[in-house]
Amino acid sequence: MTPRSWEGWVERYRAQGYRVIAPAWPGIDGEVEDIRRNPSRTAGVGLRGVIARYEEVIRDLGEAPVIMGHSFGGAVTQVLLDRGLGRAGVAIDSAPSRACCRCRTPPSSRPSRCWATPPGGTRPSR
């Protein structure tokens, strides 16, 4: 996704004093119109590449951010949180991810519950 997808959210949270970044997915930097004219640069971009890109961005921040993602990006959010890269996460209408279902004993700074949607299920369980 391009950062334009997040313009409203970026403006909202910056107005409240937060530092907000919305990095592009690999191969998808630039204007939507340009990408539509030449979509070849997005060829081969998959889940691993997107996760690796965001992992790199997060590690360069110096502190764990709140990670936000929609749909496929929600699944990316879950994986990044599972790797301990975020302080918290917001997954909006998320695609499912197995990574969100692995629970570990959380550090004291994290919530003590791990929510997971069982395969074929729609309701969270504790």
Short mmCIF file of C-alpha atoms in Angstrom, two decimals:
data_model
loop_
_atom_site.label_atom_id
_atom_site.label_comp_id
_atom_site.label_asym_id
_atom_site.label_seq_id
_atom_site.Cartn_x
_atom_site.Cartn_y
_atom_site.Cartn_z
CA MET A 1 0.00 0.00 0.00
CA THR A 2 1.09 3.55 -0.53
CA PRO A 3 1.27 5.99 2.36
CA ARG A 4 -1.70 7.85 0.83
CA SER A 5 -3.92 5.09 2.22
CA TRP A 6 -3.13 6.39 5.70
CA GLU A 7 -3.27 10.18 5.17
CA GLY A 8 -6.34 10.68 7.37
CA TRP A 9 -4.88 8.65 10.23
CA VAL A 10 -1.50 10.36 9.94
CA GLU A 11 -3.08 13.81 10.12
CA ARG A 12 -5.31 12.81 13.04
CA TYR A 13 -2.52 11.50 15.24
CA ARG A 14 0.03 14.16 14.30
CA ALA A 15 -2.52 16.78 15.32
CA GLN A 16 -2.57 15.11 18.73
CA GLY A 17 1.21 15.40 19.02
CA TYR A 18 2.27 11.89 18.04
CA ARG A 19 5.16 11.11 15.72
CA VAL A 20 3.56 9.18 12.86
CA ILE A 21 5.16 7.45 9.90
CA ALA A 22 3.46 5.52 7.12
CA PRO A 23 6.19 3.85 5.07
CA ALA A 24 5.34 2.41 1.68
CA TRP A 25 5.43 -1.30 0.97
CA PRO A 26 8.47 -2.46 -0.98
CA GLY A 27 8.21 -1.44 -4.63
CA ILE A 28 5.17 0.69 -3.95
CA ASP A 29 6.76 4.03 -3.15
CA GLY A 30 5.52 6.83 -5.32
CA GLU A 31 2.15 7.99 -6.54
CA VAL A 32 -0.72 5.57 -7.09
CA GLU A 33 -1.17 6.78 -10.66
CA ASP A 34 2.47 5.96 -11.49
CA ILE A 35 2.19 2.51 -9.94
CA ARG A 36 -0.98 1.81 -11.94
CA ARG A 37 0.80 2.82 -15.17
CA ASN A 38 3.76 0.56 -14.37
CA PRO A 39 2.83 -2.14 -11.85
CA SER A 40 5.87 -4.29 -12.72
CA ARG A 41 7.84 -2.95 -9.75
CA THR A 42 5.37 -4.65 -7.43
CA ALA A 43 5.96 -8.05 -9.03
CA GLY A 44 7.19 -10.56 -6.50
CA VAL A 45 6.31 -8.44 -3.48
CA GLY A 46 4.92 -10.87 -0.94
CA LEU A 47 4.30 -11.25 2.75
CA ARG A 48 7.95 -11.96 3.63
CA GLY A 49 9.16 -8.88 1.78
CA VAL A 50 6.58 -6.60 3.38
CA ILE A 51 7.35 -7.94 6.86
CA ALA A 52 11.12 -7.58 6.29
CA ARG A 53 10.65 -3.98 5.12
CA TYR A 54 8.62 -3.00 8.17
CA GLU A 55 10.92 -4.86 10.54
CA GLU A 56 13.81 -2.79 9.16
CA VAL A 57 11.86 0.45 9.54
CA ILE A 58 10.87 -0.40 13.13
CA ARG A 59 14.38 -1.39 14.19
CA ASP A 60 15.65 1.97 12.91
CA LEU A 61 13.17 3.86 15.13
CA GLY A 62 15.00 3.17 18.38
CA GLU A 63 11.83 2.39 20.33
CA ALA A 64 8.89 0.06 19.87
CA PRO A 65 5.99 1.82 18.10
CA VAL A 66 2.27 1.24 18.05
CA ILE A 67 1.77 -0.63 14.78
CA MET A 68 -1.38 -0.25 12.72
CA GLY A 69 -2.52 -2.21 9.69
CA HIS A 70 -5.63 -2.92 7.65
CA SER A 71 -6.55 -6.23 6.01
CA PHE A 72 -3.27 -7.77 4.77
CA GLY A 73 -1.48 -5.07 6.78
CA GLY A 74 -3.35 -6.27 9.86
CA ALA A 75 -1.75 -9.69 9.38
CA VAL A 76 1.64 -7.96 9.02
CA THR A 77 0.89 -6.10 12.27
CA GLN A 78 0.21 -9.40 14.04
CA VAL A 79 3.47 -10.95 12.83
CA LEU A 80 5.50 -7.88 13.86
CA LEU A 81 3.90 -7.92 17.30
CA ASP A 82 4.61 -11.64 17.63
CA ARG A 83 8.27 -10.84 16.97
CA GLY A 84 8.24 -8.32 19.82
CA LEU A 85 8.67 -5.30 17.56
CA GLY A 86 5.69 -3.24 18.68
CA ARG A 87 4.49 -1.71 21.92
CA ALA A 88 0.92 -2.38 20.82
CA GLY A 89 -0.94 -2.95 17.60
CA VAL A 90 -4.19 -2.14 15.85
CA ALA A 91 -5.30 -4.63 13.21
CA ILE A 92 -8.31 -3.27 11.33
CA ASP A 93 -10.42 -5.94 9.60
CA SER A 94 -7.31 -8.09 9.60
CA ALA A 95 -6.49 -11.03 7.41
CA PRO A 96 -5.75 -14.00 9.71
CA SER A 97 -2.23 -14.91 10.70
CA ARG A 98 -0.98 -17.99 12.51
CA ALA A 99 1.57 -15.83 14.27
CA CYS A 100 -1.15 -14.18 16.35
CA CYS A 101 -2.16 -17.53 17.78
CA ARG A 102 1.16 -18.43 19.43
CA CYS A 103 1.09 -17.29 23.03
CA ARG A 104 4.15 -16.87 25.17
CA THR A 105 4.48 -15.75 28.76
CA PRO A 106 4.34 -11.99 28.28
CA PRO A 107 6.84 -9.61 29.88
CA SER A 108 5.44 -7.50 32.71
CA SER A 109 5.15 -4.50 30.39
CA ARG A 110 2.67 -6.31 28.10
CA PRO A 111 -0.93 -7.37 28.64
CA SER A 112 -1.33 -10.70 30.38
CA ARG A 113 -3.84 -12.05 27.85
CA CYS A 114 -3.25 -13.33 24.36
CA TRP A 115 -6.31 -13.18 22.11
CA ALA A 116 -6.57 -15.62 19.25
CA THR A 117 -9.20 -16.60 16.75
CA PRO A 118 -9.27 -20.38 16.43
CA PRO A 119 -9.21 -21.86 12.93
CA GLY A 120 -12.73 -21.62 11.52
CA GLY A 121 -13.79 -19.45 14.46
CA THR A 122 -14.92 -15.86 14.49
CA ARG A 123 -14.90 -15.01 18.19
CA PRO A 124 -11.78 -14.22 20.21
CA SER A 125 -10.87 -16.63 23.00
CA ARG A 126 -8.69 -16.16 26.05
#
